[in-house]
Amino acid sequence: MSGVRLSPAVSHLKPSATLAAAAKAKELKSKGVTVYDFTLGEPDFMTPENIRKAAVAAMESGHTHYTASGGIIELKKAVCAAYLRDYKLEITPAQVLISNGAKHSIHNVLASLCGPGDEVIIPGPYWVSYSALVELTGATPVIVDTTEESGFCMSADQFRHAITPRTRMMMLNNPSNPTGAAYPIDKLKALADVAVEKNILVLSDEIYEKLLYTGAEFRCFATFGPEVAQRTILVSGVSKAYAMTGWRIGWTIGPVDAIKAMDNLQSQETSNPCSISQYAAVEALNGPQASVEAMRVEFEKRRNFVMDRMRPWRQKFGVTFAEPGGAFYAFFNVSACFGRPLAGGATVSNATDFCTALLEQSHVALVTGDAFGAPGYVRLSFATSLETIQVGLDRIEAFLAG
Ligand code: PMP
Ligand code: GLU
């Protein structure tokens, strides 16, 4: 320890648990061990060829300098055109801010709109970074626990009861990381009605908007009418739908004055997101969309395979779960296995120890639900090959069997 004094905001900050779990799996791999890695939520597919080519063309034509801090106008227009095409939502480029991935977008929104004394309602289980990024602003996360029986969807009544005079915002993630919950449209509409009635801002993180399965439908939150749109800040990006996690392009859509404030912040903090990635993202949005559906179909096959394998675990091991309607995660409760011998004689008493023992014994890497405010649960990302999934599930089953 060097004894450097950290700022109060950062001194309590934990590293992202998903990235930490992935790093742990990588470390084991670097020692020559074959690890069945289900930690990271990132598509394993190549970024489609038309997008890669657009990036090369951008470099060759000299788009290798600073751009406007909030992104190039071509990309803002492409975002507007995509929302009109996909959701019939009319927005203008002044309502769009391009950032370094959706995580950065979320940070910009929270840092610009929330501060000490504010409360931010977050349905739990929630994505790791939500609570950390809220706390970084000095605001207080208010977690509303949802249940497996409700498909991990927060009800309008739960939302209403969590609201206090200090409530500034509600953060919604539909489809959800880590639960895979895809809100039925009537439940989503009921939340929108409460937001209007109580005049609460909603940060709607729709990064998994293109990844829905078995007939689940997606509805963009801002499309419930002008009163809802006025109170909605949409966040999304190219990472998941176009297999572009490394390119770091996300966006925020919201009221012009709020977007302007976020652009000011970004201009001081990071300047523009990567110029080349922005041109590639223009092609992702404006170019052919067939690859998005092709990848979704593959994810659906994997999802169905995982569910078919896991359903008997309910009876066999007391494992419980709600079947995911979107994103690419299986989220299951393994607490019935706590305190009884697992493979290799290991006994565990919580999900974090479960993941550690599973990695050590069986070389399978999952993320503990403790990171998502869901003790007893573990998350398996099925954004990896069917072969890996097949062997990985065999190993988890053998581990559970003891
Ligand atoms: N929101 C959710 C719910 C996520 O799972 C992720 C995962 N990466 C992000 C935002 C951030 O995405 P990006 O890679 O665009 O920063
Ligand atoms: N969102 C992904 C996940 O949850 C990527 C990791 C991260 O950004 O935390 O695995």
GROMACS .gro file of C-alpha atoms and ligand atoms in nm:
model
  428
    1MET     CA    1   0.000   0.000   0.000
    2SER     CA    2   0.139   0.339  -0.093
    3GLY     CA    3  -0.091   0.516   0.151
    4VAL     CA    4  -0.238   0.737  -0.120
    5ARG     CA    5  -0.560   0.891   0.010
    6LEU     CA    6  -0.849   0.810  -0.220
    7SER     CA    7  -1.146   1.035  -0.282
    8PRO     CA    8  -1.456   0.948  -0.075
    9ALA     CA    9  -1.646   0.858  -0.393
   10VAL     CA   10  -1.391   0.606  -0.514
   11SER     CA   11  -1.272   0.461  -0.185
   12HIS     CA   12  -1.582   0.241  -0.152
   13LEU     CA   13  -1.601   0.151  -0.520
   14LYS     CA   14  -1.566  -0.221  -0.593
   15PRO     CA   15  -1.445  -0.343  -0.933
   16SER     CA   16  -1.714  -0.466  -1.173
   17ALA     CA   17  -1.788  -0.823  -1.051
   18THR     CA   18  -1.858  -0.947  -1.403
   19LEU     CA   19  -1.523  -0.824  -1.530
   20ALA     CA   20  -1.353  -0.957  -1.214
   21ALA     CA   21  -1.508  -1.304  -1.263
   22ALA     CA   22  -1.397  -1.302  -1.627
   23ALA     CA   23  -1.045  -1.204  -1.522
   24LYS     CA   24  -1.034  -1.492  -1.272
   25ALA     CA   25  -1.137  -1.739  -1.544
   26LYS     CA   26  -0.874  -1.592  -1.779
   27GLU     CA   27  -0.605  -1.628  -1.515
   28LEU     CA   28  -0.680  -1.999  -1.481
   29LYS     CA   29  -0.678  -2.034  -1.862
   30SER     CA   30  -0.336  -1.868  -1.876
   31LYS     CA   31  -0.206  -2.154  -1.658
   32GLY     CA   32  -0.303  -2.397  -1.933
   33VAL     CA   33  -0.633  -2.513  -1.777
   34THR     CA   34  -0.935  -2.557  -2.009
   35VAL     CA   35  -1.200  -2.337  -1.852
   36TYR     CA   36  -1.569  -2.344  -1.949
   37ASP     CA   37  -1.626  -1.975  -1.921
   38PHE     CA   38  -1.981  -1.842  -1.885
   39THR     CA   39  -1.892  -1.518  -1.712
   40LEU     CA   40  -1.907  -1.236  -1.962
   41GLY     CA   41  -2.216  -1.114  -2.134
   42GLU     CA   42  -2.064  -1.049  -2.472
   43PRO     CA   43  -2.150  -1.202  -2.808
   44ASP     CA   44  -1.888  -1.450  -2.927
   45PHE     CA   45  -1.964  -1.374  -3.294
   46MET     CA   46  -1.738  -1.169  -3.521
   47THR     CA   47  -1.860  -0.815  -3.582
   48PRO     CA   48  -2.038  -0.845  -3.921
   49GLU     CA   49  -1.819  -0.790  -4.228
   50ASN     CA   50  -1.999  -0.482  -4.365
   51ILE     CA   51  -1.932  -0.308  -4.032
   52ARG     CA   52  -1.565  -0.408  -4.023
   53LYS     CA   53  -1.525  -0.282  -4.378
   54ALA     CA   54  -1.685   0.050  -4.290
   55ALA     CA   55  -1.424   0.092  -4.017
   56VAL     CA   56  -1.140   0.025  -4.261
   57ALA     CA   57  -1.292   0.273  -4.508
   58ALA     CA   58  -1.320   0.533  -4.229
   59MET     CA   59  -0.951   0.494  -4.147
   60GLU     CA   60  -0.847   0.505  -4.511
   61SER     CA   61  -1.044   0.822  -4.574
   62GLY     CA   62  -0.885   0.996  -4.278
   63HIS     CA   63  -1.160   0.985  -4.015
   64THR     CA   64  -0.892   0.944  -3.752
   65HIS     CA   65  -0.917   1.272  -3.564
   66TYR     CA   66  -1.130   1.426  -3.292
   67THR     CA   67  -1.496   1.454  -3.376
   68ALA     CA   68  -1.760   1.668  -3.205
   69SER     CA   69  -1.754   1.562  -2.838
   70GLY     CA   70  -2.107   1.423  -2.851
   71GLY     CA   71  -2.055   1.224  -3.171
   72ILE     CA   72  -2.071   1.273  -3.547
   73ILE     CA   73  -2.395   1.400  -3.695
   74GLU     CA   74  -2.406   1.100  -3.934
   75LEU     CA   75  -2.431   0.864  -3.637
   76LYS     CA   76  -2.687   1.077  -3.453
   77LYS     CA   77  -2.898   1.078  -3.772
   78ALA     CA   78  -2.852   0.702  -3.807
   79VAL     CA   79  -2.978   0.656  -3.449
   80CYS     CA   80  -3.284   0.872  -3.528
   81ALA     CA   81  -3.353   0.674  -3.847
   82ALA     CA   82  -3.317   0.341  -3.666
   83TYR     CA   83  -3.569   0.438  -3.394
   84LEU     CA   84  -3.812   0.560  -3.659
   85ARG     CA   85  -3.767   0.240  -3.861
   86ASP     CA   86  -3.779  -0.002  -3.568
   87TYR     CA   87  -4.018   0.165  -3.321
   88LYS     CA   88  -4.183   0.453  -3.508
   89LEU     CA   89  -4.029   0.686  -3.250
   90GLU     CA   90  -3.958   1.035  -3.381
   91ILE     CA   91  -3.648   1.197  -3.234
   92THR     CA   92  -3.404   1.462  -3.352
   93PRO     CA   93  -3.021   1.451  -3.351
   94ALA     CA   94  -3.019   1.715  -3.074
   95GLN     CA   95  -3.181   1.452  -2.851
   96VAL     CA   96  -2.896   1.204  -2.909
   97LEU     CA   97  -2.557   1.176  -2.740
   98ILE     CA   98  -2.299   0.919  -2.854
   99SER     CA   99  -2.071   0.784  -2.580
  100ASN     CA  100  -1.802   0.524  -2.516
  101GLY     CA  101  -2.040   0.232  -2.472
  102ALA     CA  102  -2.374   0.214  -2.294
  103LYS     CA  103  -2.198   0.191  -1.958
  104HIS     CA  104  -2.053   0.536  -2.020
  105SER     CA  105  -2.397   0.657  -2.131
  106ILE     CA  106  -2.545   0.540  -1.800
  107HIS     CA  107  -2.270   0.716  -1.608
  108ASN     CA  108  -2.336   1.038  -1.801
  109VAL     CA  109  -2.708   1.021  -1.729
  110LEU     CA  110  -2.664   0.958  -1.357
  111ALA     CA  111  -2.381   1.208  -1.313
  112SER     CA  112  -2.581   1.478  -1.492
  113LEU     CA  113  -2.919   1.420  -1.330
  114CYS     CA  114  -2.861   1.275  -0.983
  115GLY     CA  115  -2.676   1.385  -0.672
  116PRO     CA  116  -2.665   1.369  -0.294
  117GLY     CA  117  -3.011   1.343  -0.139
  118ASP     CA  118  -3.166   1.183  -0.446
  119GLU     CA  119  -3.302   0.830  -0.451
  120VAL     CA  120  -3.287   0.609  -0.757
  121ILE     CA  121  -3.523   0.311  -0.772
  122ILE     CA  122  -3.366  -0.004  -0.917
  123PRO     CA  123  -3.560  -0.329  -0.959
  124GLY     CA  124  -3.348  -0.614  -0.826
  125PRO     CA  125  -3.178  -0.836  -0.927
  126TYR     CA  126  -2.995  -0.562  -1.117
  127TRP     CA  127  -2.687  -0.531  -1.333
  128VAL     CA  128  -2.371  -0.487  -1.122
  129SER     CA  129  -2.282  -0.139  -1.239
  130TYR     CA  130  -2.620   0.021  -1.166
  131SER     CA  131  -2.584   0.058  -0.790
  132ALA     CA  132  -2.214   0.145  -0.814
  133LEU     CA  133  -2.275   0.422  -1.068
  134VAL     CA  134  -2.566   0.565  -0.866
  135GLU     CA  135  -2.351   0.568  -0.551
  136LEU     CA  136  -2.072   0.745  -0.737
  137THR     CA  137  -2.302   1.046  -0.779
  138GLY     CA  138  -2.381   1.060  -0.407
  139ALA     CA  139  -2.739   0.948  -0.468
  140THR     CA  140  -2.889   0.644  -0.294
  141PRO     CA  141  -2.994   0.329  -0.480
  142VAL     CA  142  -3.331   0.199  -0.360
  143ILE     CA  143  -3.353  -0.167  -0.455
  144VAL     CA  144  -3.698  -0.312  -0.515
  145ASP     CA  145  -3.665  -0.690  -0.500
  146THR     CA  146  -3.860  -0.882  -0.761
  147THR     CA  147  -3.937  -1.253  -0.746
  148GLU     CA  148  -3.887  -1.553  -0.968
  149GLU     CA  149  -4.266  -1.606  -0.962
  150SER     CA  150  -4.321  -1.263  -1.120
  151GLY     CA  151  -4.062  -1.347  -1.387
  152PHE     CA  152  -3.838  -1.091  -1.212
  153CYS     CA  153  -4.060  -0.803  -1.324
  154MET     CA  154  -4.129  -0.511  -1.092
  155SER     CA  155  -4.503  -0.443  -1.061
  156ALA     CA  156  -4.661  -0.098  -1.082
  157ASP     CA  157  -4.759  -0.131  -0.714
  158GLN     CA  158  -4.403  -0.210  -0.611
  159PHE     CA  159  -4.282   0.091  -0.809
  160ARG     CA  160  -4.545   0.320  -0.657
  161HIS     CA  161  -4.467   0.207  -0.301
  162ALA     CA  162  -4.095   0.269  -0.345
  163ILE     CA  163  -4.148   0.632  -0.447
  164THR     CA  164  -4.069   0.900  -0.185
  165PRO     CA  165  -4.037   1.279  -0.215
  166ARG     CA  166  -3.666   1.215  -0.280
  167THR     CA  167  -3.714   0.982  -0.576
  168ARG     CA  168  -3.536   1.125  -0.876
  169MET     CA  169  -3.533   0.837  -1.118
  170MET     CA  170  -3.613   0.473  -1.181
  171MET     CA  171  -3.366   0.256  -1.372
  172LEU     CA  172  -3.520  -0.014  -1.585
  173ASN     CA  173  -3.337  -0.279  -1.782
  174ASN     CA  174  -3.559  -0.453  -2.034
  175PRO     CA  175  -3.469  -0.722  -2.135
  176SER     CA  176  -3.276  -0.768  -1.815
  177ASN     CA  177  -2.923  -0.853  -1.723
  178PRO     CA  178  -2.891  -1.073  -1.511
  179THR     CA  179  -3.239  -1.231  -1.506
  180GLY     CA  180  -3.327  -1.242  -1.877
  181ALA     CA  181  -3.669  -1.098  -1.785
  182ALA     CA  182  -3.853  -0.948  -2.082
  183TYR     CA  183  -4.134  -0.729  -1.952
  184PRO     CA  184  -4.477  -0.809  -2.096
  185ILE     CA  185  -4.605  -0.492  -2.262
  186ASP     CA  186  -4.896  -0.444  -2.019
  187LYS     CA  187  -4.661  -0.456  -1.719
  188LEU     CA  188  -4.430  -0.208  -1.888
  189LYS     CA  189  -4.720   0.024  -1.967
  190ALA     CA  190  -4.831   0.007  -1.602
  191LEU     CA  191  -4.483   0.125  -1.495
  192ALA     CA  192  -4.497   0.406  -1.751
  193ASP     CA  193  -4.835   0.517  -1.610
  194VAL     CA  194  -4.687   0.540  -1.258
  195ALA     CA  195  -4.387   0.738  -1.390
  196VAL     CA  196  -4.626   0.993  -1.545
  197GLU     CA  197  -4.861   1.005  -1.246
  198LYS     CA  198  -4.574   1.057  -1.000
  199ASN     CA  199  -4.357   1.256  -1.241
  200ILE     CA  200  -4.051   1.030  -1.213
  201LEU     CA  201  -3.773   1.009  -1.470
  202VAL     CA  202  -3.706   0.663  -1.613
  203LEU     CA  203  -3.365   0.560  -1.737
  204SER     CA  204  -3.458   0.277  -1.972
  205ASP     CA  205  -3.154   0.066  -2.056
  206GLU     CA  206  -3.253  -0.119  -2.372
  207ILE     CA  207  -2.914  -0.262  -2.468
  208TYR     CA  208  -3.068  -0.611  -2.519
  209GLU     CA  209  -3.359  -0.475  -2.728
  210LYS     CA  210  -3.283  -0.701  -3.026
  211LEU     CA  211  -3.239  -1.020  -2.824
  212LEU     CA  212  -3.580  -1.168  -2.746
  213TYR     CA  213  -3.682  -1.534  -2.752
  214THR     CA  214  -3.977  -1.768  -2.777
  215GLY     CA  215  -4.216  -1.498  -2.895
  216ALA     CA  216  -4.141  -1.238  -2.623
  217GLU     CA  217  -4.210  -0.889  -2.755
  218PHE     CA  218  -4.003  -0.577  -2.705
  219ARG     CA  219  -4.151  -0.231  -2.657
  220CYS     CA  220  -3.932   0.079  -2.652
  221PHE     CA  221  -4.028   0.260  -2.328
  222ALA     CA  222  -4.050   0.606  -2.487
  223THR     CA  223  -4.323   0.489  -2.727
  224PHE     CA  224  -4.605   0.494  -2.468
  225GLY     CA  225  -4.690   0.851  -2.566
  226PRO     CA  226  -4.550   1.203  -2.529
  227GLU     CA  227  -4.599   1.223  -2.152
  228VAL     CA  228  -4.388   0.910  -2.108
  229ALA     CA  229  -4.131   1.016  -2.369
  230GLN     CA  230  -4.076   1.348  -2.183
  231ARG     CA  231  -3.977   1.152  -1.873
  232THR     CA  232  -3.770   0.883  -2.043
  233ILE     CA  233  -3.397   0.870  -2.098
  234LEU     CA  234  -3.319   0.582  -2.334
  235VAL     CA  235  -2.981   0.413  -2.329
  236SER     CA  236  -2.867   0.155  -2.581
  237GLY     CA  237  -2.579   0.084  -2.816
  238VAL     CA  238  -2.421  -0.148  -3.068
  239SER     CA  239  -2.240  -0.383  -2.825
  240LYS     CA  240  -2.492  -0.665  -2.802
  241ALA     CA  241  -2.706  -0.649  -3.118
  242TYR     CA  242  -2.411  -0.613  -3.357
  243ALA     CA  243  -2.143  -0.803  -3.160
  244MET     CA  244  -1.945  -0.481  -3.115
  245THR     CA  245  -1.848  -0.484  -2.746
  246GLY     CA  246  -1.490  -0.379  -2.813
  247TRP     CA  247  -1.580  -0.082  -3.033
  248ARG     CA  248  -1.729   0.108  -2.737
  249ILE     CA  249  -2.027   0.288  -2.886
  250GLY     CA  250  -2.342   0.356  -2.687
  251TRP     CA  251  -2.601   0.630  -2.699
  252THR     CA  252  -2.845   0.825  -2.488
  253ILE     CA  253  -3.174   0.968  -2.612
  254GLY     CA  254  -3.352   1.224  -2.401
  255PRO     CA  255  -3.477   1.581  -2.367
  256VAL     CA  256  -3.254   1.832  -2.551
  257ASP     CA  257  -3.144   2.025  -2.239
  258ALA     CA  258  -3.047   1.708  -2.051
  259ILE     CA  259  -2.855   1.577  -2.351
  260LYS     CA  260  -2.674   1.911  -2.378
  261ALA     CA  261  -2.568   1.885  -2.012
  262MET     CA  262  -2.440   1.531  -2.067
  263ASP     CA  263  -2.249   1.645  -2.374
  264ASN     CA  264  -2.085   1.919  -2.165
  265LEU     CA  265  -1.980   1.658  -1.911
  266GLN     CA  266  -1.848   1.427  -2.183
  267SER     CA  267  -1.657   1.712  -2.348
  268GLN     CA  268  -1.472   1.767  -2.021
  269GLU     CA  269  -1.423   1.402  -1.932
  270THR     CA  270  -1.350   1.196  -2.242
  271SER     CA  271  -1.413   1.406  -2.556
  272ASN     CA  272  -1.560   1.209  -2.845
  273PRO     CA  273  -1.592   0.831  -2.860
  274CYS     CA  274  -1.352   0.663  -3.108
  275SER     CA  275  -1.400   0.824  -3.451
  276ILE     CA  276  -1.352   0.497  -3.642
  277SER     CA  277  -1.601   0.312  -3.423
  278GLN     CA  278  -1.856   0.586  -3.483
  279TYR     CA  279  -1.835   0.538  -3.861
  280ALA     CA  280  -1.862   0.161  -3.812
  281ALA     CA  281  -2.174   0.217  -3.596
  282VAL     CA  282  -2.331   0.424  -3.877
  283GLU     CA  283  -2.297   0.119  -4.102
  284ALA     CA  284  -2.431  -0.109  -3.826
  285LEU     CA  285  -2.750   0.098  -3.802
  286ASN     CA  286  -2.797   0.196  -4.166
  287GLY     CA  287  -2.668  -0.122  -4.332
  288PRO     CA  288  -2.835  -0.461  -4.377
  289GLN     CA  289  -2.988  -0.594  -4.054
  290ALA     CA  290  -2.993  -0.965  -4.141
  291SER     CA  291  -2.692  -1.044  -3.922
  292VAL     CA  292  -2.876  -0.918  -3.613
  293GLU     CA  293  -3.152  -1.172  -3.666
  294ALA     CA  294  -2.903  -1.447  -3.758
  295MET     CA  295  -2.720  -1.396  -3.426
  296ARG     CA  296  -3.049  -1.381  -3.234
  297VAL     CA  297  -3.154  -1.714  -3.383
  298GLU     CA  298  -2.826  -1.869  -3.266
  299PHE     CA  299  -2.873  -1.725  -2.918
  300GLU     CA  300  -3.226  -1.866  -2.910
  301LYS     CA  301  -3.097  -2.215  -2.997
  302ARG     CA  302  -2.851  -2.191  -2.711
  303ARG     CA  303  -3.115  -2.058  -2.474
  304ASN     CA  304  -3.345  -2.348  -2.558
  305PHE     CA  305  -3.064  -2.598  -2.517
  306VAL     CA  306  -2.974  -2.455  -2.176
  307MET     CA  307  -3.336  -2.457  -2.060
  308ASP     CA  308  -3.395  -2.815  -2.180
  309ARG     CA  309  -3.090  -2.926  -1.982
  310MET     CA  310  -3.175  -2.725  -1.672
  311ARG     CA  311  -3.546  -2.804  -1.631
  312PRO     CA  312  -3.480  -3.149  -1.475
  313TRP     CA  313  -3.250  -2.980  -1.221
  314ARG     CA  314  -3.558  -2.844  -1.046
  315GLN     CA  315  -3.666  -3.193  -0.949
  316LYS     CA  316  -3.319  -3.342  -0.913
  317PHE     CA  317  -3.139  -3.068  -0.720
  318GLY     CA  318  -3.399  -2.815  -0.610
  319VAL     CA  319  -3.250  -2.555  -0.844
  320THR     CA  320  -3.509  -2.289  -0.933
  321PHE     CA  321  -3.526  -2.030  -1.210
  322ALA     CA  322  -3.752  -1.823  -1.434
  323GLU     CA  323  -3.697  -1.894  -1.803
  324PRO     CA  324  -3.532  -1.600  -1.981
  325GLY     CA  325  -3.733  -1.417  -2.248
  326GLY     CA  326  -3.441  -1.200  -2.359
  327ALA     CA  327  -3.072  -1.104  -2.323
  328PHE     CA  328  -2.838  -1.405  -2.297
  329TYR     CA  329  -2.836  -1.516  -1.937
  330ALA     CA  330  -2.966  -1.809  -1.736
  331PHE     CA  331  -3.008  -1.700  -1.377
  332PHE     CA  332  -3.070  -1.978  -1.128
  333ASN     CA  333  -3.101  -2.031  -0.756
  334VAL     CA  334  -2.863  -2.292  -0.619
  335SER     CA  335  -2.929  -2.229  -0.248
  336ALA     CA  336  -3.094  -2.574  -0.211
  337CYS     CA  337  -2.742  -2.714  -0.256
  338PHE     CA  338  -2.587  -2.513   0.024
  339GLY     CA  339  -2.464  -2.719   0.317
  340ARG     CA  340  -2.469  -3.054   0.139
  341PRO     CA  341  -2.167  -3.218  -0.026
  342LEU     CA  342  -2.108  -3.125  -0.389
  343ALA     CA  343  -1.853  -3.285  -0.623
  344GLY     CA  344  -1.515  -3.337  -0.458
  345GLY     CA  345  -1.682  -3.322  -0.116
  346ALA     CA  346  -1.702  -2.942  -0.123
  347THR     CA  347  -1.977  -2.781   0.081
  348VAL     CA  348  -2.065  -2.417   0.034
  349SER     CA  349  -2.293  -2.176   0.213
  350ASN     CA  350  -2.336  -1.898  -0.041
  351ALA     CA  351  -2.337  -1.831  -0.415
  352THR     CA  352  -1.993  -1.669  -0.419
  353ASP     CA  353  -1.836  -1.979  -0.260
  354PHE     CA  354  -2.040  -2.195  -0.496
  355CYS     CA  355  -1.882  -2.018  -0.795
  356THR     CA  356  -1.533  -2.046  -0.646
  357ALA     CA  357  -1.573  -2.420  -0.576
  358LEU     CA  358  -1.723  -2.480  -0.922
  359LEU     CA  359  -1.429  -2.305  -1.085
  360GLU     CA  360  -1.171  -2.489  -0.877
  361GLN     CA  361  -1.334  -2.833  -0.894
  362SER     CA  362  -1.491  -2.836  -1.237
  363HIS     CA  363  -1.327  -2.547  -1.421
  364VAL     CA  364  -1.662  -2.386  -1.496
  365ALA     CA  365  -1.687  -2.010  -1.447
  366LEU     CA  366  -2.018  -1.843  -1.353
  367VAL     CA  367  -2.088  -1.507  -1.188
  368THR     CA  368  -2.228  -1.502  -0.834
  369GLY     CA  369  -2.573  -1.355  -0.784
  370ASP     CA  370  -2.432  -1.166  -0.484
  371ALA     CA  371  -2.297  -0.920  -0.742
  372PHE     CA  372  -2.648  -0.855  -0.869
  373GLY     CA  373  -2.817  -0.817  -0.530
  374ALA     CA  374  -2.949  -1.174  -0.552
  375PRO     CA  375  -2.799  -1.401  -0.285
  376GLY     CA  376  -2.834  -1.770  -0.365
  377TYR     CA  377  -2.834  -1.716  -0.740
  378VAL     CA  378  -2.568  -1.762  -1.009
  379ARG     CA  379  -2.556  -1.624  -1.363
  380LEU     CA  380  -2.459  -1.822  -1.670
  381SER     CA  381  -2.404  -1.628  -1.992
  382PHE     CA  382  -2.496  -1.840  -2.293
  383ALA     CA  383  -2.321  -1.602  -2.533
  384THR     CA  384  -2.072  -1.877  -2.607
  385SER     CA  385  -2.054  -2.180  -2.837
  386LEU     CA  386  -2.299  -2.471  -2.806
  387GLU     CA  387  -2.004  -2.708  -2.760
  388THR     CA  388  -1.882  -2.509  -2.458
  389ILE     CA  389  -2.239  -2.494  -2.325
  390GLN     CA  390  -2.283  -2.869  -2.366
  391VAL     CA  391  -1.969  -2.964  -2.171
  392GLY     CA  392  -2.016  -2.683  -1.920
  393LEU     CA  393  -2.368  -2.796  -1.832
  394ASP     CA  394  -2.251  -3.158  -1.796
  395ARG     CA  395  -1.991  -3.037  -1.552
  396ILE     CA  396  -2.231  -2.819  -1.354
  397GLU     CA  397  -2.471  -3.113  -1.333
  398ALA     CA  398  -2.195  -3.344  -1.209
  399PHE     CA  399  -2.091  -3.079  -0.957
  400LEU     CA  400  -2.447  -3.046  -0.828
  401ALA     CA  401  -2.489  -3.425  -0.811
  402GLY     CA  402  -2.197  -3.444  -0.565
  403PMP     N1  403  -2.635  -0.223  -1.965
  403PMP     C1  404  -2.644  -0.355  -1.942
  403PMP     C2  405  -2.766  -0.407  -1.877
  403PMP     C3  406  -2.540  -0.441  -1.976
  403PMP     O1  407  -2.552  -0.571  -1.953
  403PMP     C4  408  -2.425  -0.387  -2.034
  403PMP     C5  409  -2.315  -0.486  -2.060
  403PMP     N2  410  -2.215  -0.460  -2.127
  403PMP     C6  411  -2.420  -0.250  -2.058
  403PMP     C7  412  -2.526  -0.171  -2.022
  403PMP     C8  413  -2.299  -0.181  -2.115
  403PMP     O2  414  -2.279  -0.208  -2.249
  403PMP     P1  415  -2.156  -0.141  -2.327
  403PMP     O3  416  -2.069  -0.255  -2.367
  403PMP     O4  417  -2.219  -0.076  -2.446
  403PMP     O5  418  -2.090  -0.045  -2.237
  404GLU     N1  419  -2.252  -0.642  -1.944
  404GLU     C1  420  -2.167  -0.754  -1.954
  404GLU     C2  421  -2.189  -0.849  -1.838
  404GLU     O1  422  -2.269  -0.822  -1.753
  404GLU     C3  423  -2.023  -0.715  -1.972
  404GLU     C4  424  -1.941  -0.693  -1.850
  404GLU     C5  425  -1.956  -0.557  -1.791
  404GLU     O2  426  -1.954  -0.460  -1.865
  404GLU     O3  427  -1.969  -0.552  -1.669
  404GLU     O4  428  -2.126  -0.950  -1.834
   0.00000   0.00000   0.00000
